[in-house]
Coordinates of N, CA and C in Angstrom, one line a residue:
X244 N 0.8 -1.2 0.0 CA 0.0 0.0 0.0 C 0.9 1.3 0.0
X245 N 2.0 1.2 -0.6 CA 2.9 2.4 -0.5 C 2.4 3.6 -1.2
X246 N 1.4 3.5 -2.1 CA 0.9 4.6 -2.9 C -0.4 5.2 -2.2
X247 N -0.9 4.5 -1.2 CA -2.1 5.0 -0.5 C -1.8 6.2 0.3
X248 N -2.6 7.3 0.1 CA -2.3 8.5 0.9 C -3.5 9.1 1.6
X249 N -4.7 8.5 1.4 CA -5.9 9.1 1.9 C -6.9 8.0 2.3
X250 N -7.5 8.0 3.5 CA -8.5 7.0 3.9 C -9.7 7.7 4.5
X251 N -10.9 7.4 3.9 CA -12.1 7.9 4.5 C -13.1 6.8 4.8
X252 N -13.6 6.8 6.0 CA -14.7 5.8 6.4 C -15.9 6.7 6.8
X253 N -16.9 6.8 6.0 CA -18.0 7.7 6.2 C -19.4 6.9 6.2
X254 N -20.2 7.2 7.3 CA -21.5 6.7 7.4 C -21.6 5.2 7.2
X255 N -21.0 4.5 8.1 CA -20.9 3.0 8.0 C -21.5 2.4 9.3
X256 N -22.2 1.3 9.2 CA -22.7 0.5 10.3 C -22.1 -0.9 10.2
X257 N -21.3 -1.3 11.2 CA -20.7 -2.6 11.1 C -21.5 -3.6 12.0
X258 N -21.9 -4.7 11.4 CA -22.8 -5.6 12.1 C -22.2 -7.0 12.4
X259 N -21.0 -7.2 11.9 CA -20.3 -8.5 12.1 C -19.0 -8.2 12.8
X260 N -18.5 -9.1 13.6 CA -17.2 -8.9 14.3 C -16.1 -8.7 13.3
X261 N -15.3 -7.7 13.6 CA -14.3 -7.3 12.6 C -12.9 -7.1 13.3
X262 N -11.9 -7.6 12.6 CA -10.5 -7.6 13.1 C -9.7 -6.7 12.1
X263 N -9.3 -5.5 12.5 CA -8.5 -4.6 11.7 C -7.0 -4.6 12.1
X264 N -6.6 -5.6 12.8 CA -5.2 -5.6 13.4 C -4.2 -5.4 12.3
X265 N -3.4 -4.3 12.5 CA -2.3 -4.0 11.5 C -2.7 -3.7 10.1
X266 N -4.0 -3.4 9.9 CA -4.6 -3.3 8.6 C -3.8 -2.3 7.6
X267 N -3.4 -1.2 8.2 CA -2.7 -0.2 7.3 C -1.2 0.0 7.8
X268 N -0.8 -0.8 8.7 CA 0.5 -0.6 9.3 C 1.6 -0.7 8.2
X269 N 2.5 0.3 8.2 CA 3.5 0.3 7.1 C 3.2 0.9 5.8
X270 N 2.0 1.5 5.7 CA 1.6 2.3 4.5 C 2.3 3.6 4.6
X271 N 3.5 3.7 4.2 CA 4.4 4.8 4.5 C 4.0 6.2 3.9
X272 N 3.2 6.2 2.9 CA 2.8 7.5 2.3 C 1.4 7.9 2.7
X273 N 0.8 7.2 3.7 CA -0.6 7.6 4.1 C -0.5 8.9 4.9
X274 N -1.3 9.9 4.5 CA -1.3 11.2 5.1 C -2.6 11.6 5.8
X275 N -3.7 11.2 5.3 CA -5.0 11.6 5.9 C -5.9 10.4 6.3
X276 N -6.4 10.5 7.5 CA -7.3 9.4 8.0 C -8.5 10.1 8.6
X277 N -9.7 9.7 8.1 CA -11.0 10.3 8.5 C -12.0 9.2 8.8
X278 N -12.5 9.1 10.0 CA -13.6 8.2 10.4 C -14.8 9.1 10.8
X279 N -15.9 9.1 10.1 CA -17.0 9.9 10.4 C -18.3 9.1 10.4
X280 N -19.2 9.3 11.4 CA -20.5 8.8 11.5 C -20.5 7.3 11.3
X281 N -19.8 6.6 12.2 CA -19.7 5.1 12.1 C -20.2 4.5 13.4
X282 N -20.9 3.4 13.2 CA -21.5 2.7 14.3 C -21.0 1.2 14.3
X283 N -20.3 0.8 15.3 CA -19.8 -0.6 15.4 C -20.7 -1.3 16.5
X284 N -21.5 -2.3 16.0 CA -22.4 -3.0 16.8 C -21.8 -4.3 17.4
X285 N -20.6 -4.5 17.1 CA -19.9 -5.8 17.5 C -18.5 -5.5 18.0
X286 N -17.9 -6.4 18.7 CA -16.5 -6.2 19.1 C -15.6 -5.9 18.0
X287 N -14.6 -5.0 18.2 CA -13.7 -4.6 17.1 C -12.3 -4.5 17.6
X288 N -11.4 -4.9 16.8 CA -9.9 -4.9 17.1 C -9.2 -4.0 16.1
X289 N -8.7 -2.8 16.6 CA -7.9 -2.0 15.7 C -6.4 -1.9 16.2
X290 N -6.0 -2.9 16.8 CA -4.7 -3.0 17.4 C -3.6 -2.8 16.2
X291 N -2.7 -1.8 16.4 CA -1.7 -1.6 15.4 C -2.2 -1.2 14.1
X292 N -3.4 -0.8 14.0 CA -4.1 -0.5 12.6 C -3.3 0.4 11.8
X293 N -2.8 1.5 12.4 CA -2.0 2.5 11.6 C -0.6 2.7 12.2
X294 N -0.1 1.8 12.8 CA 1.2 1.9 13.5 C 2.4 2.1 12.5
X295 N 3.4 2.9 12.9 CA 4.6 3.1 12.2 C 4.4 3.8 10.8
X296 N 3.5 4.8 10.8 CA 3.3 5.6 9.6 C 4.0 6.9 9.8
X297 N 4.9 7.4 8.9 CA 5.7 8.5 9.2 C 5.4 9.8 8.4
X298 N 4.2 9.8 7.7 CA 3.9 11.0 7.0 C 2.5 11.5 7.3
X299 N 1.9 11.0 8.4 CA 0.5 11.4 8.7 C 0.4 12.9 8.9
X300 N -0.6 13.5 8.2 CA -0.8 14.9 8.4 C -2.0 15.2 9.2
X301 N -3.1 14.4 9.1 CA -4.3 14.8 9.8 C -5.0 13.5 10.2
X302 N -5.5 13.4 11.5 CA -6.3 12.3 11.9 C -7.6 12.9 12.5
X303 N -8.8 12.4 12.1 CA -10.0 12.9 12.5 C -11.0 11.8 12.7
X304 N -11.6 11.7 14.0 CA -12.6 10.7 14.3 C -13.8 11.5 14.8
X305 N -14.9 11.4 14.1 CA -16.1 12.2 14.5 C -17.3 11.4 14.6
X306 N -18.1 11.5 15.7 CA -19.4 10.8 15.8 C -19.3 9.3 15.6
X307 N -18.5 8.6 16.4 CA -18.3 7.2 16.3 C -18.9 6.5 17.5
X308 N -19.6 5.4 17.3 CA -20.3 4.7 18.4 C -19.8 3.3 18.4
X309 N -19.1 2.9 19.5 CA -18.7 1.6 19.8 C -19.6 0.9 20.8
X310 N -20.3 -0.1 20.4 CA -21.3 -0.7 21.3 C -20.8 -1.9 22.1
X311 N -19.6 -2.5 21.7 CA -19.1 -3.6 22.3 C -17.7 -3.4 22.7
X312 N -17.0 -4.5 23.1 CA -15.6 -4.4 23.5 C -14.7 -3.8 22.4
X313 N -13.9 -2.9 22.7 CA -13.0 -2.2 21.7 C -11.6 -2.3 22.1
X314 N -10.7 -2.8 21.2 CA -9.3 -2.9 21.5 C -8.6 -2.0 20.5
X315 N -8.0 -0.9 21.0 CA -7.3 0.1 20.1 C -5.9 0.2 20.6
X316 N -5.3 -0.8 21.2 CA -3.9 -0.7 21.6 C -3.0 -0.5 20.5
X317 N -2.0 0.4 20.7 CA -1.0 0.7 19.7 C -1.5 1.1 18.3
X318 N -2.7 1.6 18.3 CA -3.4 1.9 17.0 C -2.5 2.9 16.1
X319 N -1.9 3.9 16.8 CA -1.1 4.9 16.0 C 0.3 4.9 16.5
X320 N 0.8 3.9 17.2 CA 2.1 3.9 17.9 C 3.2 4.0 16.8
X321 N 4.2 4.9 17.2 CA 5.3 5.0 16.3 C 5.1 5.9 15.1
X322 N 3.9 6.6 15.0 CA 3.6 7.4 13.9 C 4.2 8.8 14.0
X323 N 4.4 9.5 12.9 CA 4.8 10.9 12.9 C 3.6 11.6 12.3
X324 N 3.1 12.6 13.1 CA 1.8 13.3 12.8 C 2.1 14.8 12.8
X325 N 2.0 15.4 11.7 CA 2.4 16.8 11.6 C 1.3 17.8 11.9
X326 N 0.0 17.4 11.9 CA -1.1 18.3 12.1 C -1.8 17.9 13.4
X327 N -3.0 18.4 13.5 CA -3.8 18.1 14.7 C -4.5 16.7 14.7
X328 N -4.7 16.2 15.9 CA -5.4 15.0 16.1 C -6.7 15.4 16.8
X329 N -7.9 15.0 16.2 CA -9.1 15.4 16.8 C -10.0 14.1 16.9
X330 N -10.4 13.9 18.2 CA -11.4 12.9 18.4 C -12.6 13.6 19.1
X331 N -13.8 13.5 18.4 CA -14.9 14.3 18.9 C -16.2 13.4 18.8
X332 N -17.0 13.5 19.9 CA -18.3 12.8 19.9 C -18.1 11.3 19.7
X333 N -17.2 10.7 20.5 CA -17.0 9.3 20.5 C -17.7 8.6 21.7
X334 N -18.4 7.5 21.4 CA -19.2 6.8 22.5 C -18.7 5.4 22.6
X335 N -18.1 5.1 23.7 CA -17.6 3.8 24.0 C -18.6 3.1 25.0
X336 N -19.3 2.2 24.5 CA -20.4 1.6 25.3 C -20.0 0.2 25.7
X337 N -18.7 -0.2 25.5 CA -18.2 -1.5 26.0 C -16.9 -1.3 26.7
X338 N -16.3 -2.4 27.2 CA -15.0 -2.3 27.9 C -14.0 -1.8 26.8
X339 N -13.2 -0.8 27.2 CA -12.3 -0.2 26.3 C -10.9 -0.3 26.7
X340 N -10.0 -0.7 25.7 CA -8.6 -0.8 25.9 C -7.9 0.1 24.9
X341 N -7.4 1.2 25.3 CA -6.6 2.1 24.4 C -5.2 2.3 24.9
X342 N -4.6 1.3 25.6 CA -3.3 1.4 26.0 C -2.3 1.6 24.9
X343 N -1.3 2.5 25.1 CA -0.2 2.7 24.1 C -0.7 3.2 22.8
X344 N -1.9 3.8 22.7 CA -2.6 4.1 21.5 C -1.7 5.0 20.6
X345 N -1.0 6.0 21.3 CA -0.1 6.9 20.5 C 1.3 6.9 21.1
X346 N 1.7 5.8 21.7 CA 3.0 5.7 22.3 C 4.1 5.8 21.3
X347 N 5.1 6.6 21.6 CA 6.3 6.7 20.8 C 6.0 7.6 19.5
X348 N 4.9 8.3 19.5 CA 4.6 9.1 18.3 C 5.4 10.4 18.3
X349 N 5.6 11.0 17.2 CA 6.0 12.4 17.0 C 4.8 13.2 16.7
X350 N 4.3 14.0 17.6 CA 3.1 14.8 17.4 C 3.4 16.2 17.5
X351 N 3.3 16.9 16.4 CA 3.8 18.3 16.3 C 2.8 19.4 16.7
X352 N 1.5 19.0 16.7 CA 0.5 20.0 17.1 C -0.4 19.5 18.2
X353 N -1.6 20.0 18.3 CA -2.5 19.7 19.5 C -3.2 18.4 19.3
X354 N -3.4 17.8 20.4 CA -4.3 16.6 20.5 C -5.5 16.9 21.3
X355 N -6.7 16.7 20.7 CA -8.0 17.0 21.3 C -8.9 15.8 21.4
X356 N -9.3 15.5 22.6 CA -10.3 14.5 22.9 C -11.5 15.2 23.5
X357 N -12.5 15.5 22.7 CA -13.7 16.3 23.2 C -15.0 15.5 23.0
X358 N -15.9 15.7 24.0 CA -17.2 15.1 24.0 C -17.1 13.5 23.9
X359 N -16.3 12.9 24.8 CA -16.1 11.5 24.8 C -16.9 10.9 25.9
X360 N -17.6 9.8 25.6 CA -18.5 9.2 26.6 C -18.1 7.7 26.8
X361 N -17.7 7.4 28.0 CA -17.3 6.0 28.4 C -18.4 5.4 29.3
X362 N -18.8 4.2 29.0 CA -19.8 3.6 29.9 C -19.3 2.4 30.7
X363 N -18.1 1.9 30.4 CA -17.6 0.7 31.1 C -16.1 0.9 31.4
X364 N -15.5 0.0 32.0 CA -14.1 0.1 32.4 C -13.2 0.4 31.2
X365 N -12.2 1.3 31.5 CA -11.3 1.8 30.5 C -9.9 1.7 30.9
X366 N -9.0 1.2 30.0 CA -7.6 1.2 30.3 C -6.9 2.2 29.3
X367 N -6.5 3.3 29.9 CA -5.8 4.3 29.1 C -4.3 4.4 29.4
X368 N -3.8 3.5 30.1 CA -2.4 3.5 30.6 C -1.4 3.6 29.4
X369 N -0.4 4.4 29.6 CA 0.7 4.5 28.5 C 0.2 5.1 27.2
X370 N -1.0 5.7 27.2 CA -1.6 6.1 26.0 C -0.7 7.0 25.1
X371 N 0.0 8.0 25.8 CA 0.9 8.9 25.0 C 2.3 8.7 25.5
X372 N 2.6 7.7 26.1 CA 4.0 7.5 26.7 C 5.1 7.6 25.6
X373 N 6.1 8.5 25.9 CA 7.2 8.6 25.0 C 6.9 9.5 23.8
X374 N 5.8 10.2 23.7 CA 5.5 11.0 22.6 C 6.5 12.2 22.5
X375 N 7.0 12.5 21.3 CA 7.9 13.6 21.1 C 7.2 14.7 20.5
X376 N 7.6 15.9 20.9 CA 7.1 17.2 20.3 C 5.7 17.5 20.8
X377 N 5.0 16.6 21.5 CA 3.7 16.9 22.0 C 3.7 18.0 23.0
X378 N 3.0 19.1 22.7 CA 3.1 20.3 23.6 C 1.8 20.6 24.3
X379 N 0.6 20.2 23.7 CA -0.7 20.6 24.2 C -1.7 19.4 24.1
X380 N -2.4 19.2 25.1 CA -3.4 18.1 25.1 C -4.6 18.5 25.9
X381 N -5.8 18.2 25.3 CA -7.0 18.6 26.0 C -8.0 17.4 26.0
X382 N -8.6 17.3 27.2 CA -9.7 16.3 27.4 C -10.9 17.1 27.9
X383 N -11.8 17.5 27.0 CA -12.9 18.3 27.4 C -14.3 17.6 27.2
X384 N -15.1 17.8 28.2 CA -16.5 17.2 28.1 C -16.4 15.6 28.2
X385 N -15.5 15.1 29.0 CA -15.4 13.7 29.2 C -16.5 13.3 30.2
X386 N -17.2 12.2 29.9 CA -18.3 11.7 30.7 C -18.2 10.2 30.9
X387 N -18.4 9.8 32.1 CA -18.5 8.4 32.4 C -19.9 8.1 33.0
X388 N -20.5 7.0 32.5 CA -21.8 6.7 33.0 C -21.8 5.2 33.4
X389 N -23.0 4.7 33.8 CA -23.2 3.3 34.3 C -22.4 2.9 35.5
X390 N -21.8 3.9 36.1 CA -21.1 3.6 37.4 C -22.1 3.8 38.6
X391 N -22.0 3.0 39.6 CA -22.9 3.2 40.8 C -22.0 3.2 42.0
X392 N -22.6 3.6 43.1 CA -21.9 3.6 44.4 C -21.4 2.2 44.8
X393 N -22.1 1.2 44.5 CA -21.7 -0.2 44.9 C -20.8 -0.8 43.8
X394 N -20.8 -0.3 42.6 CA -20.0 -0.9 41.6 C -19.3 0.2 40.7
X395 N -18.4 0.9 41.3 CA -17.7 2.0 40.6 C -16.9 1.5 39.4
X396 N -16.8 2.3 38.4 CA -15.9 1.9 37.2 C -14.5 2.1 37.6
X397 N -13.6 1.3 36.9 CA -12.2 1.4 37.1 C -11.6 2.0 35.9
X398 N -10.8 3.1 36.1 CA -10.2 3.7 35.0 C -8.7 3.7 35.2
X399 N -7.9 3.2 34.3 CA -6.5 3.1 34.5 C -5.8 4.2 33.6
X400 N -5.1 5.2 34.3 CA -4.4 6.2 33.5 C -2.9 6.2 33.9
X401 N -2.4 5.1 34.4 CA -1.0 5.0 34.8 C -0.1 5.2 33.6
X402 N 1.0 6.0 33.8 CA 2.0 6.3 32.8 C 1.4 6.9 31.5
X403 N 0.2 7.5 31.6 CA -0.5 8.0 30.4 C 0.4 9.0 29.6
X404 N 1.1 9.9 30.3 CA 1.9 10.9 29.6 C 3.3 10.8 30.0
X405 N 3.8 9.7 30.5 CA 5.1 9.5 30.9 C 6.1 9.7 29.7
X406 N 7.2 10.4 30.0 CA 8.3 10.6 29.1 C 7.8 11.5 27.9
X407 N 6.8 12.3 28.1 CA 6.4 13.3 27.1 C 7.2 14.6 27.4
X408 N 8.5 14.6 27.0 CA 9.4 15.7 27.5 C 9.1 17.1 27.1
X409 N 8.3 17.3 26.0 CA 7.9 18.6 25.6 C 6.6 19.1 26.0
X410 N 5.8 18.3 26.8 CA 4.5 18.6 27.2 C 4.5 19.9 28.0
X411 N 3.7 20.9 27.6 CA 3.7 22.2 28.3 C 2.4 22.4 29.0
X412 N 1.3 21.9 28.4 CA 0.0 22.1 29.1 C -1.0 21.0 28.8
X413 N -1.9 20.8 29.7 CA -3.0 19.8 29.6 C -4.2 20.4 30.2
X414 N -5.3 20.2 29.5 CA -6.6 20.7 29.9 C -7.6 19.7 30.2
X415 N -8.2 19.7 31.4 CA -9.4 18.9 31.8 C -10.5 19.8 32.0
X416 N -11.5 19.9 31.1 CA -12.7 20.7 31.4 C -13.9 19.9 31.3
X417 N -14.8 20.1 32.2 CA -16.1 19.3 32.3 C -15.8 17.8 32.3
X418 N -14.9 17.4 33.1 CA -14.5 16.0 33.2 C -15.3 15.5 34.4
X419 N -16.3 14.6 34.1 CA -17.2 14.2 35.2 C -17.7 12.9 35.0
X420 N -18.3 12.3 36.1 CA -18.9 11.0 36.0 C -20.3 11.1 36.6
X421 N -21.2 10.2 36.2 CA -22.6 10.3 36.7 C -22.7 9.5 37.9
X422 N -21.8 8.6 38.2 CA -21.9 7.8 39.5 C -20.6 7.9 40.2
X423 N -19.8 6.8 40.4 CA -18.5 6.9 41.0 C -17.6 6.0 40.2
X424 N -16.4 6.6 40.0 CA -15.3 5.8 39.3 C -14.1 5.8 40.2
X425 N -13.2 4.8 39.9 CA -11.9 4.7 40.6 C -10.8 4.9 39.6
X426 N -10.0 5.9 39.8 CA -9.0 6.2 38.8 C -7.6 6.0 39.4
X427 N -6.8 5.4 38.7 CA -5.3 5.3 39.1 C -4.6 6.2 38.1
X428 N -3.7 7.0 38.7 CA -2.9 7.9 37.8 C -1.4 7.9 38.2
X429 N -1.0 6.7 38.5 CA 0.4 6.5 38.9 C 1.4 6.8 37.7
X430 N 2.5 7.5 38.1 CA 3.5 7.9 37.1 C 2.9 8.7 35.9
X431 N 1.8 9.3 36.1 CA 1.0 10.0 35.0 C 1.9 10.9 34.2
X432 N 2.7 11.8 34.9 CA 3.5 12.8 34.2 C 5.0 12.4 34.3
X433 N 5.3 11.2 34.6 CA 6.7 10.8 34.9 C 7.7 11.3 33.8
X434 N 8.7 12.0 34.2 CA 9.8 12.5 33.4 C 9.3 13.5 32.3
X435 N 8.2 14.2 32.6 CA 7.8 15.3 31.7 C 8.6 16.5 32.1
X436 N 9.8 16.7 31.5 CA 10.8 17.6 32.0 C 10.4 19.1 31.8
X437 N 9.6 19.4 30.8 CA 9.2 20.8 30.6 C 7.8 21.1 31.1
X438 N 7.2 20.2 31.8 CA 5.8 20.5 32.3 C 5.9 21.4 33.5
X439 N 5.3 22.6 33.5 CA 5.5 23.6 34.5 C 4.3 23.8 35.4
X440 N 3.1 23.6 34.9 CA 1.9 23.9 35.8 C 0.9 22.7 35.7
X441 N 0.4 22.3 36.8 CA -0.7 21.3 36.8 C -1.9 21.9 37.5
X442 N -3.0 21.8 36.9 CA -4.2 22.4 37.5 C -5.4 21.4 37.4
X443 N -5.8 20.9 38.6 CA -6.9 20.0 38.7 C -7.9 20.7 39.6
X444 N -8.9 21.3 38.9 CA -9.9 22.1 39.7 C -11.3 21.6 39.5
X445 N -12.1 21.6 40.6 CA -13.5 21.2 40.5 C -14.4 22.5 40.3
X446 N -13.8 23.7 40.2 CA -14.6 24.8 39.9 C -15.5 24.7 38.7
X447 N -16.7 25.0 38.8 CA -17.7 24.9 37.7 C -17.7 23.5 37.1
X448 N -17.5 22.5 38.0 CA -17.6 21.1 37.6 C -16.5 20.8 36.6
X449 N -15.4 21.5 36.6 CA -14.4 21.2 35.6 C -13.7 19.8 35.7
X450 N -13.6 19.4 37.0 CA -12.9 18.1 37.2 C -13.7 17.4 38.3
X451 N -14.9 17.0 38.0 CA -15.8 16.5 38.9 C -15.7 14.9 39.1
X452 N -14.5 14.5 39.6 CA -14.3 13.1 39.7 C -14.3 12.8 41.2
X453 N -15.1 11.8 41.6 CA -15.3 11.5 43.0 C -14.2 10.5 43.6
X454 N -13.6 9.7 42.8 CA -12.6 8.8 43.3 C -11.3 8.9 42.4
X455 N -10.2 9.5 42.9 CA -8.9 9.3 42.4 C -8.1 8.6 43.5
X456 N -7.9 7.3 43.3 CA -7.4 6.5 44.5 C -5.9 6.4 44.6
X457 N -5.2 6.5 43.5 CA -3.7 6.3 43.5 C -3.0 7.3 42.6
X458 N -2.3 8.2 43.2 CA -1.5 9.2 42.4 C 0.0 9.1 42.8
X459 N 0.4 7.9 43.2 CA 1.8 7.7 43.6 C 2.7 7.9 42.3
X460 N 3.9 8.6 42.6 CA 4.9 8.9 41.6 C 4.3 9.7 40.4
X461 N 3.2 10.4 40.6 CA 2.5 11.1 39.5 C 3.4 12.1 38.8
X462 N 4.2 12.9 39.6 CA 5.1 13.9 39.0 C 6.6 13.5 39.1
X463 N 6.9 12.3 39.1 CA 8.3 11.9 39.3 C 9.1 12.4 38.1
X464 N 10.2 13.0 38.5 CA 11.2 13.6 37.6 C 10.6 14.7 36.7
X465 N 9.6 15.4 37.2 CA 9.1 16.6 36.5 C 9.9 17.8 37.0
X466 N 11.1 18.0 36.5 CA 12.1 18.9 37.0 C 11.7 20.4 36.8
X467 N 10.8 20.7 35.9 CA 10.4 22.1 35.7 C 9.1 22.5 36.3
X468 N 8.5 21.6 37.1 CA 7.2 21.9 37.7 C 7.3 23.0 38.7
X469 N 6.5 24.1 38.5 CA 6.6 25.2 39.4 C 5.3 25.5 40.1
X470 N 4.1 25.2 39.5 CA 2.8 25.4 40.1 C 1.9 24.2 40.0
X471 N 1.2 23.9 41.1 CA 0.3 22.8 41.1 C -0.9 23.2 41.9
X472 N -2.1 22.9 41.4 CA -3.4 23.3 42.1 C -4.2 22.0 42.1
X473 N -4.4 21.5 43.3 CA -5.3 20.3 43.5 C -6.5 20.9 44.2
X474 N -7.4 21.5 43.5 CA -8.7 22.0 44.0 C -9.7 21.0 43.8
X475 N -9.5 19.8 44.4 CA -10.4 18.7 44.3 C -10.5 17.9 45.6
X476 N -11.4 17.1 45.8 CA -11.5 16.3 47.0 C -10.5 15.2 47.0
X477 N -9.5 15.2 47.8 CA -8.5 14.2 47.8 C -8.7 13.2 48.9
X478 N -9.9 13.2 49.6 CA -10.1 12.4 50.7 C -10.1 10.9 50.4
X479 N -10.4 10.6 49.1 CA -10.4 9.2 48.7 C -9.1 8.7 48.1
X480 N -8.1 9.5 48.1 CA -6.8 9.1 47.6 C -6.1 8.2 48.6
X481 N -5.8 7.0 48.2 CA -5.2 6.0 49.1 C -3.7 6.0 49.1
X482 N -3.1 6.5 48.0 CA -1.6 6.4 47.8 C -1.1 7.7 47.1
X483 N -0.3 8.4 47.9 CA 0.4 9.6 47.3 C 1.9 9.5 47.5
X484 N 2.4 8.3 47.6 CA 3.8 8.1 47.9 C 4.6 8.5 46.7
X485 N 5.8 9.1 47.0 CA 6.7 9.5 46.0 C 6.1 10.4 44.9
X486 N 5.2 11.3 45.3 CA 4.4 12.1 44.4 C 5.3 13.0 43.5
X487 N 6.3 13.6 44.2 CA 7.2 14.5 43.5 C 8.6 14.0 43.5
X488 N 8.8 12.8 43.5 CA 10.2 12.2 43.6 C 11.1 12.6 42.4
X489 N 12.3 13.0 42.7 CA 13.3 13.3 41.7 C 14.3 12.1 41.8
X490 N 14.4 11.4 40.8 CA 15.4 10.2 40.8 C 16.7 10.7 40.3
X491 N 17.7 10.6 41.2 CA 19.1 11.0 40.8 C 19.8 9.8 40.3
X492 N 20.3 9.9 39.1 CA 21.1 8.8 38.5 C 22.6 9.0 38.8

């Protein structure tokens, strides 16, 4: 597929189980990827689907509905992406695994995850680990549902932005859940050398999360960190060990 440079998936409903593992991996001239108005009614595997592409210019996912288990591990790992990444109005209605989704990428502009709705357990660990040139990341209007007091959802964000050495800012706005969720954020910003300000605020429901249970090592080796604002309820945090540890080699 060396001559393929543009992919569009528009207004599709998928009714049978589909495996897209490594489907476009190695298509070295692929520049544009657009997924619009798609509904997946069955489990789907997009593991490594677009990995190791070095000329990507634009990635856009809009109005996508996943009704079953979704595996998006390493989907864009090792890619070079010169323009914006936009995920908007995505509905995950099954257990979701997006570990290492953009790990090791070179991302030159902004990454936006807006209007995302998760209904079941989600593993987002290592999602952007080792990304180069990534400077700005936004998670706006995140919603979690189907959680209850007796059965809170488990969300894993461990190492999510570890080793993103150029990360300057991250935005969480209107990040909330309708019941209760348990989040682990261990090593979340590990070794983010240029990260200067962290702001987790519940003002105006900006970060309305009831359970963040483990933030151990969260800012380990963040040598440029100057300001941090935890304007949230930390009473449910069970582990804050080595939160600001600087590892001397």
